[in-house]
Coordinates of C-alpha atoms in Angstrom, one line a residue:
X1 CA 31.4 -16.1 35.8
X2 CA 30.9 -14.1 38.7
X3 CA 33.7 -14.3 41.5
X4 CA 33.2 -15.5 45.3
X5 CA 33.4 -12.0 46.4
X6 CA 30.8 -10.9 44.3
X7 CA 28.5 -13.6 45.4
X8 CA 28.9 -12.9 48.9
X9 CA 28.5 -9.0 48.3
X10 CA 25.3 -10.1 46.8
X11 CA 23.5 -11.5 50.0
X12 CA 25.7 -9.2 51.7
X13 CA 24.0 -6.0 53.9
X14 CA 20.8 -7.0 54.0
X15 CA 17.7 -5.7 55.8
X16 CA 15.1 -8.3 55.0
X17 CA 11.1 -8.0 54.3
X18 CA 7.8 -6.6 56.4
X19 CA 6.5 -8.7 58.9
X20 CA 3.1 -8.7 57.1
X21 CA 4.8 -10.0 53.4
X22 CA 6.4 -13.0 55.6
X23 CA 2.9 -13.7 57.5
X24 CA 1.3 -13.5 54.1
X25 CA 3.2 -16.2 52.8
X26 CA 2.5 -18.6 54.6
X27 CA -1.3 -19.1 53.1
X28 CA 0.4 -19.9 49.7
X29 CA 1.5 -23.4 50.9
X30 CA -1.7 -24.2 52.1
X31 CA -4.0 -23.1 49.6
X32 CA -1.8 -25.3 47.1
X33 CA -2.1 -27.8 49.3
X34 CA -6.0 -27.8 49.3
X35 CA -6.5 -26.7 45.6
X36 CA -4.0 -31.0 45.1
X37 CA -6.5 -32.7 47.3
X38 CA -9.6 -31.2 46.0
X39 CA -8.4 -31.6 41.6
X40 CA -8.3 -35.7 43.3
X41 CA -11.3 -35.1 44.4
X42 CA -13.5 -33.5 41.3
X43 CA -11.3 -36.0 39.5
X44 CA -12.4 -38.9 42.0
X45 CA -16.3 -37.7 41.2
X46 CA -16.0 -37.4 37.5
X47 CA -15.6 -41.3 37.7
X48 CA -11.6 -40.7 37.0
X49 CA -9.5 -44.1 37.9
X50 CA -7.2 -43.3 40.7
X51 CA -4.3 -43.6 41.5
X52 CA -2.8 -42.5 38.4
X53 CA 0.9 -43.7 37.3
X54 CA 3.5 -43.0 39.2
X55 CA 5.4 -40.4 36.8
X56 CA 1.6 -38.6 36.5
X57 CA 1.6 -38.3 40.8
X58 CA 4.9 -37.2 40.7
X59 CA 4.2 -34.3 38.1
X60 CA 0.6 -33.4 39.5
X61 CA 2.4 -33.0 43.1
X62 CA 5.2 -30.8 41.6
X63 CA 2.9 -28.5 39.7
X64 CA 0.6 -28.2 42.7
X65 CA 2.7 -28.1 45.5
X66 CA 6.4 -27.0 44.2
X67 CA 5.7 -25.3 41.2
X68 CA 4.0 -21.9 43.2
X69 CA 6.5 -22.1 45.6
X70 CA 9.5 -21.5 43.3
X71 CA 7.3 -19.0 41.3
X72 CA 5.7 -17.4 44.3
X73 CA 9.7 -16.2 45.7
X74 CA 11.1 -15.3 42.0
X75 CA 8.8 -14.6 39.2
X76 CA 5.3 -13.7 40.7
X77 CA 6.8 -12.3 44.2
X78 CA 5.5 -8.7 43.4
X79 CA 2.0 -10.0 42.9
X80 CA 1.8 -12.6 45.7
X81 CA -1.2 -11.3 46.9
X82 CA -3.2 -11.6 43.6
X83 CA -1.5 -15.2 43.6
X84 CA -3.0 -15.8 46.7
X85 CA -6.5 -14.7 46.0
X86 CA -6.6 -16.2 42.9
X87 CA -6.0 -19.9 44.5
X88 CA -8.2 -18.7 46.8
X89 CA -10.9 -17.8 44.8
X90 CA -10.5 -21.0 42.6
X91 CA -10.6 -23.4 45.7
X92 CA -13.4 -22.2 47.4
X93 CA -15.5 -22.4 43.9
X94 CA -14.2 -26.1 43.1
X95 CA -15.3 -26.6 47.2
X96 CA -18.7 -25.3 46.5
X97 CA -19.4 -27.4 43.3
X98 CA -18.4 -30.4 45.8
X99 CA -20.5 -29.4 48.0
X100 CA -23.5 -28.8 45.6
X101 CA -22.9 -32.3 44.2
X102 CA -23.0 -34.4 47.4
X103 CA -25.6 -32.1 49.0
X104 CA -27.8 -34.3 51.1
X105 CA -29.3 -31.9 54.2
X106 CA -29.0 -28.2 55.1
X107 CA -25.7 -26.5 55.0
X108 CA -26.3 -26.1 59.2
X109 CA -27.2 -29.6 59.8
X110 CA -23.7 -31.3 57.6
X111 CA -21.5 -28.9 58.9
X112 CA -22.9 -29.7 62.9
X113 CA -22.6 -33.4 61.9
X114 CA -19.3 -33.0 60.5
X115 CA -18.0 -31.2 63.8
X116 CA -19.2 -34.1 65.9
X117 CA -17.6 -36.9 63.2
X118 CA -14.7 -38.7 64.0
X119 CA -11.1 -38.7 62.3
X120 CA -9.1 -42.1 61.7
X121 CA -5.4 -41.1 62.1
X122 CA -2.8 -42.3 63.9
X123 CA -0.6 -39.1 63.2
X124 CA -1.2 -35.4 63.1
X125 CA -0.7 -34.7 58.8
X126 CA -0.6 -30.8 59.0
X127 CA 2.7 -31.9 61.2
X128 CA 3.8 -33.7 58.3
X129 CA 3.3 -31.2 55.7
X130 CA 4.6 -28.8 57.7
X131 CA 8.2 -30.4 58.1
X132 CA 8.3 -31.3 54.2
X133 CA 7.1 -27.7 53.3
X134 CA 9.8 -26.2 55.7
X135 CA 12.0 -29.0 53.9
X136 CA 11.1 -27.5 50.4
X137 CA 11.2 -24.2 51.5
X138 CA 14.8 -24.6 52.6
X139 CA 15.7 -26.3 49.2
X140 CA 14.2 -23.9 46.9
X141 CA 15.8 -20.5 48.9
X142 CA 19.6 -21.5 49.6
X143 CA 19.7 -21.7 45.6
X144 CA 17.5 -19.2 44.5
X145 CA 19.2 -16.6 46.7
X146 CA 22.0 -16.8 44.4
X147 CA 20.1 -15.7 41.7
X148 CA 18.9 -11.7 41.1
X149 CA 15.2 -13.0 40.6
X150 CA 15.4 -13.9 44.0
X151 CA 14.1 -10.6 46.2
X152 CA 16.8 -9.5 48.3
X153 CA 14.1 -8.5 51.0
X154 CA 14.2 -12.5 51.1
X155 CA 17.3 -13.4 52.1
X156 CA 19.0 -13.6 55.3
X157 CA 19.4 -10.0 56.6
X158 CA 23.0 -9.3 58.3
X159 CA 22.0 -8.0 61.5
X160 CA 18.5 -6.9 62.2
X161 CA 15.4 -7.7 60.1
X162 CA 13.0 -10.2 58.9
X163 CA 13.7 -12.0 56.0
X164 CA 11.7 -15.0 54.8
X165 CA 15.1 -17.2 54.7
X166 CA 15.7 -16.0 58.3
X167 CA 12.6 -17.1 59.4
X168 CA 13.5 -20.6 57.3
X169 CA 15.9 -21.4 59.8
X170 CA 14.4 -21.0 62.7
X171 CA 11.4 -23.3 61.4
X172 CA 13.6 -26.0 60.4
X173 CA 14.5 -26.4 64.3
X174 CA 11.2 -26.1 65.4
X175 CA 11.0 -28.4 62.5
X176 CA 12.6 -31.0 63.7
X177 CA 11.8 -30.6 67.7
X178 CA 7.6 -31.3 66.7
X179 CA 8.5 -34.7 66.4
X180 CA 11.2 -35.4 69.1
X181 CA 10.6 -38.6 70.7
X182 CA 9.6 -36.4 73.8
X183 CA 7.2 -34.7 71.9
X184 CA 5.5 -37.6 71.0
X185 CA 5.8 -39.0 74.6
X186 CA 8.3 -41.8 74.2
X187 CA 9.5 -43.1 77.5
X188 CA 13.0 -42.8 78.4
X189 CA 14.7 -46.5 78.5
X190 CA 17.4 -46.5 80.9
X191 CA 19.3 -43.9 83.6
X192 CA 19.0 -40.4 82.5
X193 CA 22.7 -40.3 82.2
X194 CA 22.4 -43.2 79.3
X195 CA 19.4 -41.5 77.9
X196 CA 21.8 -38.8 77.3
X197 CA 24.4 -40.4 75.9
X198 CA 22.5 -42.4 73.4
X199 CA 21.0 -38.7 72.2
X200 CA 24.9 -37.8 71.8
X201 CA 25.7 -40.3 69.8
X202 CA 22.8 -40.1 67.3
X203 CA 23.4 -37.0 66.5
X204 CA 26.9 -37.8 64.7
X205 CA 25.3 -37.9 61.0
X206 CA 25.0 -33.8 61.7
X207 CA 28.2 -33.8 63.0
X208 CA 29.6 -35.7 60.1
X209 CA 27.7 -33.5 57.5
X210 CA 28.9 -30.4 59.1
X211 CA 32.6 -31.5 59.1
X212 CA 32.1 -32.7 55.1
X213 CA 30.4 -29.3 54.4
X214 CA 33.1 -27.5 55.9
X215 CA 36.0 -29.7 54.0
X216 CA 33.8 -29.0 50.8
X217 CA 33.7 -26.0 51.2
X218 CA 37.3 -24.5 51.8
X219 CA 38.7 -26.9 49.7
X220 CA 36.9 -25.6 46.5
X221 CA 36.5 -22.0 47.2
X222 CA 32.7 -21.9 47.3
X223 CA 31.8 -18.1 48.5
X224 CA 30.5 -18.4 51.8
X225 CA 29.2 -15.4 54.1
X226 CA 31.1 -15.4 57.2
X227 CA 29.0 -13.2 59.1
X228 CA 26.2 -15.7 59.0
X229 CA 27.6 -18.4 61.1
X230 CA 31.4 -18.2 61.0
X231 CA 34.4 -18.7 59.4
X232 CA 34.0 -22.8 60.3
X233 CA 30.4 -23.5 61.7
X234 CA 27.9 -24.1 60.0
X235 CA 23.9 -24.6 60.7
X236 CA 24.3 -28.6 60.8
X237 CA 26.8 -28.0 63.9
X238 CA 23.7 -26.2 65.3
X239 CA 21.2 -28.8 64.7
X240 CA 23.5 -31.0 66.2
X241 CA 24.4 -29.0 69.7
X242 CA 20.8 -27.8 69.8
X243 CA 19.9 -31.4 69.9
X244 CA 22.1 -32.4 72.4
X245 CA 21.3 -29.9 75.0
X246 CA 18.0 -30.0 74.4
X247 CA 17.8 -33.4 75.2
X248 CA 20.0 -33.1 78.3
X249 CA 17.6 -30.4 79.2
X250 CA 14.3 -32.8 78.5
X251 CA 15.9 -35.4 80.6
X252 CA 16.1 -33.3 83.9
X253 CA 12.8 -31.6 83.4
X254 CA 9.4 -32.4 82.7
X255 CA 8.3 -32.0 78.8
X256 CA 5.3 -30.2 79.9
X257 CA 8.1 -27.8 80.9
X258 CA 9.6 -27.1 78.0
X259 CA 7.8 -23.7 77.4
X260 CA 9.1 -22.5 80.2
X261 CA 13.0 -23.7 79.9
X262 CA 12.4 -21.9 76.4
X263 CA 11.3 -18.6 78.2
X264 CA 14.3 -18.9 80.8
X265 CA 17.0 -19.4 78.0
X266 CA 15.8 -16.7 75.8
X267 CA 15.2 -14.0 78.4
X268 CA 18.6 -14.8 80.3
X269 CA 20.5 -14.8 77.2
X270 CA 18.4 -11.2 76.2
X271 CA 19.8 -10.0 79.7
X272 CA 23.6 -10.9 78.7
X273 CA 23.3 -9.4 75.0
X274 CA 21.8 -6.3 77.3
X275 CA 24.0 -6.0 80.2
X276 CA 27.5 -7.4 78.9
X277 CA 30.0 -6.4 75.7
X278 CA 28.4 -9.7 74.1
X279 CA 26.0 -7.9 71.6
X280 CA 28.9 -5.5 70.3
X281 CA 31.2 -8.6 70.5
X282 CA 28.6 -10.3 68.3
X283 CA 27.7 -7.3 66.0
X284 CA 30.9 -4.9 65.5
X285 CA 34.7 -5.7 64.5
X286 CA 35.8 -7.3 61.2
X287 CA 39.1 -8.2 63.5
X288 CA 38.5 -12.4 64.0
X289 CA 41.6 -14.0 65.7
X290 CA 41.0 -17.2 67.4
X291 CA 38.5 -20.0 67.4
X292 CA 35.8 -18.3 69.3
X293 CA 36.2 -14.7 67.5
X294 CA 35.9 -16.8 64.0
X295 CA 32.9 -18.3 64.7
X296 CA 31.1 -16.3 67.1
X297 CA 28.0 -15.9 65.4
X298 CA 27.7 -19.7 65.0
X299 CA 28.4 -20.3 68.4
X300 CA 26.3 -17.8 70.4
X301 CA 23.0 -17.9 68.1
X302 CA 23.0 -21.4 69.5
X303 CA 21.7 -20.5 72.9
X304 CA 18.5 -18.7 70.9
X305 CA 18.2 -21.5 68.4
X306 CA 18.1 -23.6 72.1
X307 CA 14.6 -21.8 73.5
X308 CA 13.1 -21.9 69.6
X309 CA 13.7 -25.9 70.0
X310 CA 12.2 -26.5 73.6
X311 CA 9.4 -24.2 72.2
X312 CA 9.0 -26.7 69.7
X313 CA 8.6 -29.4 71.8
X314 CA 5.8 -27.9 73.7
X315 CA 3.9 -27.3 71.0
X316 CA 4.5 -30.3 69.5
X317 CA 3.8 -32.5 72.8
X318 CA 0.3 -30.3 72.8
X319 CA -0.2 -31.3 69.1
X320 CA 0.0 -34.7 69.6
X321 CA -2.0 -35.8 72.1
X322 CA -5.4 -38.4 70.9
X323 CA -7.9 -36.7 69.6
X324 CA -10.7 -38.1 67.9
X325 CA -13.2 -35.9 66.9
X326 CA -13.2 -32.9 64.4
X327 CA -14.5 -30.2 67.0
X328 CA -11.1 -31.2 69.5
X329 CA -8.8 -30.2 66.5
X330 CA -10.8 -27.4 65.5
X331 CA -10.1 -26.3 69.8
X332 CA -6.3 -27.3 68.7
X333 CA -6.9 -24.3 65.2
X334 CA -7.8 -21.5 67.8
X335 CA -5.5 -22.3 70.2
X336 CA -3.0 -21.6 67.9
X337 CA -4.3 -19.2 66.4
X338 CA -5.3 -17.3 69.7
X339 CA -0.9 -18.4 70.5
X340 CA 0.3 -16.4 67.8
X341 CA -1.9 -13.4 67.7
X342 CA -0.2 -13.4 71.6
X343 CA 3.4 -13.8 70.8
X344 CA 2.9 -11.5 67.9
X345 CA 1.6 -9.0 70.2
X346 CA 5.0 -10.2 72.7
X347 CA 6.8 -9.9 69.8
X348 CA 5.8 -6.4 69.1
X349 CA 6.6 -5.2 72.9
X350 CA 10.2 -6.6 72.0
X351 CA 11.2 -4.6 69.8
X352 CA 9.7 -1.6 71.2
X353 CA 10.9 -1.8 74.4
X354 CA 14.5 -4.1 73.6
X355 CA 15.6 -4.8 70.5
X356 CA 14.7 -5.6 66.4
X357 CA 15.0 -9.2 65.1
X358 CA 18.0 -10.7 64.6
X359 CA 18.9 -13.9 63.5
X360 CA 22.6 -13.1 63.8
X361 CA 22.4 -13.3 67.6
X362 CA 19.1 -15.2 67.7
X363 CA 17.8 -12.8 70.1
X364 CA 14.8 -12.9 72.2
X365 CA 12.8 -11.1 69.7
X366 CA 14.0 -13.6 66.9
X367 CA 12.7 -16.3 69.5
X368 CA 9.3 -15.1 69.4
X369 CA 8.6 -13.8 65.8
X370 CA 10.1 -17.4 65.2
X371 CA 7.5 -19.3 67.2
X372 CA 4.7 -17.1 66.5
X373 CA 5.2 -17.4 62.6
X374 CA 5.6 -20.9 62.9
X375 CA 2.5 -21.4 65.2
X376 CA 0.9 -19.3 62.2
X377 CA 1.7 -21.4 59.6
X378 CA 0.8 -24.5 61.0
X379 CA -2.9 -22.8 61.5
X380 CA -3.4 -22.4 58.4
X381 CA -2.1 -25.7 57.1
X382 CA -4.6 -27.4 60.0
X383 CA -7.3 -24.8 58.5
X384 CA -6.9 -26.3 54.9
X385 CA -6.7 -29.5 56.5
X386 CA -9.8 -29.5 58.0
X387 CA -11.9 -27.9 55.0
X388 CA -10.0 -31.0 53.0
X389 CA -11.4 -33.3 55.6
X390 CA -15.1 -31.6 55.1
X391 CA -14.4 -32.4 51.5
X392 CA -13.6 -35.8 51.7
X393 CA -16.9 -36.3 53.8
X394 CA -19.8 -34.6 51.7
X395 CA -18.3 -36.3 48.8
X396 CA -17.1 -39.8 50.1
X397 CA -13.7 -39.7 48.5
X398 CA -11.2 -40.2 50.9
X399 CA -8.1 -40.8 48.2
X400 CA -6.0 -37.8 49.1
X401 CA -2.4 -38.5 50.9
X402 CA -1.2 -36.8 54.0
X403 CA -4.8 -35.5 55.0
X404 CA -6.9 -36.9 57.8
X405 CA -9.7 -39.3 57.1
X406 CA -12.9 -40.2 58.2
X407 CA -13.7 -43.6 59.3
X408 CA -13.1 -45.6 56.3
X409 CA -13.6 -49.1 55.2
X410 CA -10.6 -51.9 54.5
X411 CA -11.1 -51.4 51.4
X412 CA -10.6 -47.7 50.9
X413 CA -7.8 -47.7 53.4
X414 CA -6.0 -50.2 51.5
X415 CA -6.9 -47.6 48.3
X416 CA -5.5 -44.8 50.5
X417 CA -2.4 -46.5 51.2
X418 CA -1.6 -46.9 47.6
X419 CA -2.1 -43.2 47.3
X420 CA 0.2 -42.8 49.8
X421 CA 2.9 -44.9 48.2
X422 CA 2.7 -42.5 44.8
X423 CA 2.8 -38.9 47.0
X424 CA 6.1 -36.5 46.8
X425 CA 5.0 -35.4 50.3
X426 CA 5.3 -38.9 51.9
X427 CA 8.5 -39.2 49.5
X428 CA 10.1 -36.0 51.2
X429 CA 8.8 -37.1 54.6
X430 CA 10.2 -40.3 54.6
X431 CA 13.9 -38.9 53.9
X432 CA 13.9 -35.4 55.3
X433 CA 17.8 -35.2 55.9
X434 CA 18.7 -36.9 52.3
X435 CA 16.3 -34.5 50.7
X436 CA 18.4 -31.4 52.6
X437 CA 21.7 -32.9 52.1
X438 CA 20.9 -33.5 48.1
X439 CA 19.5 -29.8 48.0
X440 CA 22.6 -28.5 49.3
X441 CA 24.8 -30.7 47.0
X442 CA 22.9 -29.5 44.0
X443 CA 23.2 -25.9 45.2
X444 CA 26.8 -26.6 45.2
X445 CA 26.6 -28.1 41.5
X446 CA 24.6 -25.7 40.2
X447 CA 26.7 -22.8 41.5
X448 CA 30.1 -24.2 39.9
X449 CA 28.0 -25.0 36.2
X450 CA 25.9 -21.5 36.1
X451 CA 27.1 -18.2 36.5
X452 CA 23.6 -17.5 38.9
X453 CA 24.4 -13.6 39.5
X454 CA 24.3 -12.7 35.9
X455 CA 21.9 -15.1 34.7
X456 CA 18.9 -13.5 33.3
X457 CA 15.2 -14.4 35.5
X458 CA 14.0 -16.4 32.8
X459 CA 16.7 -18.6 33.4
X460 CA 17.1 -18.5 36.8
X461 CA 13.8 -19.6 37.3
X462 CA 13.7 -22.3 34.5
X463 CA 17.0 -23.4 36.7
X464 CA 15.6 -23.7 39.9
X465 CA 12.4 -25.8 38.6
X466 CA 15.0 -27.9 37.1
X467 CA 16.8 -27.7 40.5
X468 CA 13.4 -28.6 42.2
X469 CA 12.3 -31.8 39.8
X470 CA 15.5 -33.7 39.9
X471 CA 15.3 -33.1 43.8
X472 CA 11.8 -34.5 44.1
X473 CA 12.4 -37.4 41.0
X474 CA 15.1 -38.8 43.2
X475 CA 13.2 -38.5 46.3
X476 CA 10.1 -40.1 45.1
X477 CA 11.7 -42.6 43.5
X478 CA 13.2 -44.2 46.7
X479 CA 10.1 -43.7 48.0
X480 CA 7.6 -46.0 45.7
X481 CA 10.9 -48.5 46.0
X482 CA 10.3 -48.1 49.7
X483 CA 14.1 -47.1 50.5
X484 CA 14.6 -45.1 53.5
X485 CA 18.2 -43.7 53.5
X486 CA 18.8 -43.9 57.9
X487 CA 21.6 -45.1 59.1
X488 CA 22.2 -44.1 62.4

């Protein structure tokens, strides 16, 4: 069994991955996505009986949806672009024969109609799937790191560079700040001082977790690699902080605001890593005496991890806004496309003209490639959204989960419902923070039963799919029992 130190000299030194391979990644989630909805489909129009059982939902969601994504970082990593095209390929062949089979005017005149249709949805679902997906993300990496199939262009990079884990943390938070009640317009009950201290005291689960982690931790030797956050924080302190100024922050200013709080905070805290000792305090000296000097990289990355968040908000206080008709989302696609392309070309001036990525300091640049790849990513998960959507409509099955809708009958709502109640994504959705604490706990088991560094990729991959079901069984199985683990 391989010692602590090894483990940590393992995801030690890093330098992390091309902005292109992260950018490229995030089609994979997506495509899988489209290639679940449109098997129910074809399976819908060969008179198939749905929904199936629940144990067949739960293992058609895994292949489809978790499967590539444990496969696509270990395994098939070197070929990811084949991967791609393949599913690719496939999809857009299955969507033809759809097409084909409900054809009932000219390709011009269903796709205009379709445009002008309407959409029954009371939520925004690429949202959805994008939380869950950053959810599974997160679950699959913090184990899979551990183990040499794992690329080490992957994991977190020490001081500069873009890794694909890097980038993981940063989307968690914008993550979680899409669907902030001010995000989704909630009015504030109450003085603004109250307002505040009810956010305070809701965030004590994070507080809680982070104190248990830490305990856990130190008290059974688990390797740990200080220079990510410290020698005591971890990233649940920094949800937790992040959350609490943020909604100090949202309480004095207007939520229409929030992109420019986010460009204030990052571009003053830029100017102090610039003008001050603080980036050499943050990046040189193995010396740590004292609270502060311990946990320094914890502690200061906060202020970044701050501006990604109030990003967040904005862009999830544009996403949810009523819209009713396909062509306003299709307006939402560009924008965010036509976003990205922008920060990507901000982020390229950044590290021209200041300095590379770094997720140890969560600098300005971090900021940026941060919200720019996350902006990305939820393009292409509205893209496949709205090609699912055409799908549903030139065949007249709507029975795919977590998808908009056309106007529908009571009787094939009531039919999407049930699908609804049998999906993994709905399971994950409905208990995002048990589904992250359970993945970490399982990391934890797994690294104390397998010795991960000298485990051959065969196993470490047949691991982390065994990792990945037993995550997802216990998820979705709350989920048809309609349990939702919140108690705060």
């Amino acid at each position: 069994m391989a010692s602590p130190e090894d483990k940590v000299a393992f995801v030690s030194n890093l330098n992390g991955t091309s902005l292109t391979e992260v950018s490229l990644g995030s089609f994979l989630a997506p495509l899988c996505v489209l290639s679940r909805g449109l098997f129910l489909i074809v399976f819908h129009l060969g008179k198939g009986i749905l929904p199936f059982s629940w144990a067949s939902h739960l293992l058609l969601d895994f292949t489809s949806l978790i499967m590539p994504l444990v496969l696509s970082c270990t395994a098939l990593s070197d070929i990811l672009h084949f991967v791609i095209v393949g599913i690719a390929v496939v999809d857009f062949a299955v969507l033809y024969l759809v097409y084909a089979n409900g054809k009932r005017a000219s390709f011009s005149n269903t796709l205009d109609k379709f445009v002008k249709s309407r959409v029954e949805s009371n939520l925004v679902p690429f949202v959805t799937v994008f939380r869950v997906l950053v959810n599974v993300k997160t679950a699959i990496s913090i184990l899979a790191v551990d183990f040499s199939v794992f690329p080490r262009r992957y994991a977190k990079t020490e001081t500069y560079g873009t890794g694909v884990m890097d980038f993981g943390v940063g989307a968690y938070v914008i993550a979680n700040a899409l669907v902030c009640p001010e995000a989704r317009g909630k009015e504030m009950r109450g003085s603004k001082v109250s307002h505040v201290m009810k956010q305070s005291i809701s965030v004590w689960p994070l507080v809680l977790l982070g104190f248990v982690r830490l305990a856990s931790v130190k008290s059974s030797g688990y390797h740990e690699h200080v220079t990510e956050y410290g020698v005591h924080w971890n990233f649940f302190f920094t949800l937790a902080i992040v959350r609490l100024v943020a909604s100090a922050l949202l309480a004095l200013f207007p939520v229409n605001s929030s992109w420019i709080l986010a460009v204030v905070i990052g571009g003053t805290y830029q100017v102090i890593l610039e003008t001050t000792g603080l980036k050499s305090f943050l990046t040189h000296g193995n010396t740590r005496s004292g609270f502060l000097e311990e946990n320094k990289e914890g502690i200061f990355s906060v202020v970044g991890y701050i501006a990604i968040y109030m990003a967040g908000v904005q862009i999830g206080h544009y996403l949810m806004r009523s819209r009713a008709l396909v062509q306003d989302w299709i307006r939402v696609i560009r924008n965010l496309l036509l976003t990205s392309c922008g920060l990507f070309c901000a982020l390229y001036a950044c590290q021209r003209c200041i300095e590379p990525v770094s997720r140890r300091m969560a600098n300005l640049s971090f900021c940026v490639w941060t919200v720019a790849q996350a902006m990305f990513f939820l393009s292409c998960l509205s893209i496949a959204d709205v090609v699912l959507l055409f799908s549903k409509v030139i065949s007249s099955c709507s029975l795919v989960s977590t998808s908009w809708c056309p106007l529908q009958n009571r009787k094939s709502e009531k039919m999407s419902n049930s699908m609804d109640a049998l999906c993994l994504v709905q399971s994950v959705n409905r208990n995002q923070l048990l589904y992250f604490l359970l993945a970490n706990i399982m990391t934890g088991l797994t690294n104390v039963f397998v010795d991960t560094l000298n485990s051959s990729d065969a196993l470490g991959v047949s691991v982390l799919l065994l990792y990945m079901f037993l995550n997802s069984l216990v998820i979705f199985i709350l989920h048809i029992n309609k349990i939702t683990i919140k108690f705060w």
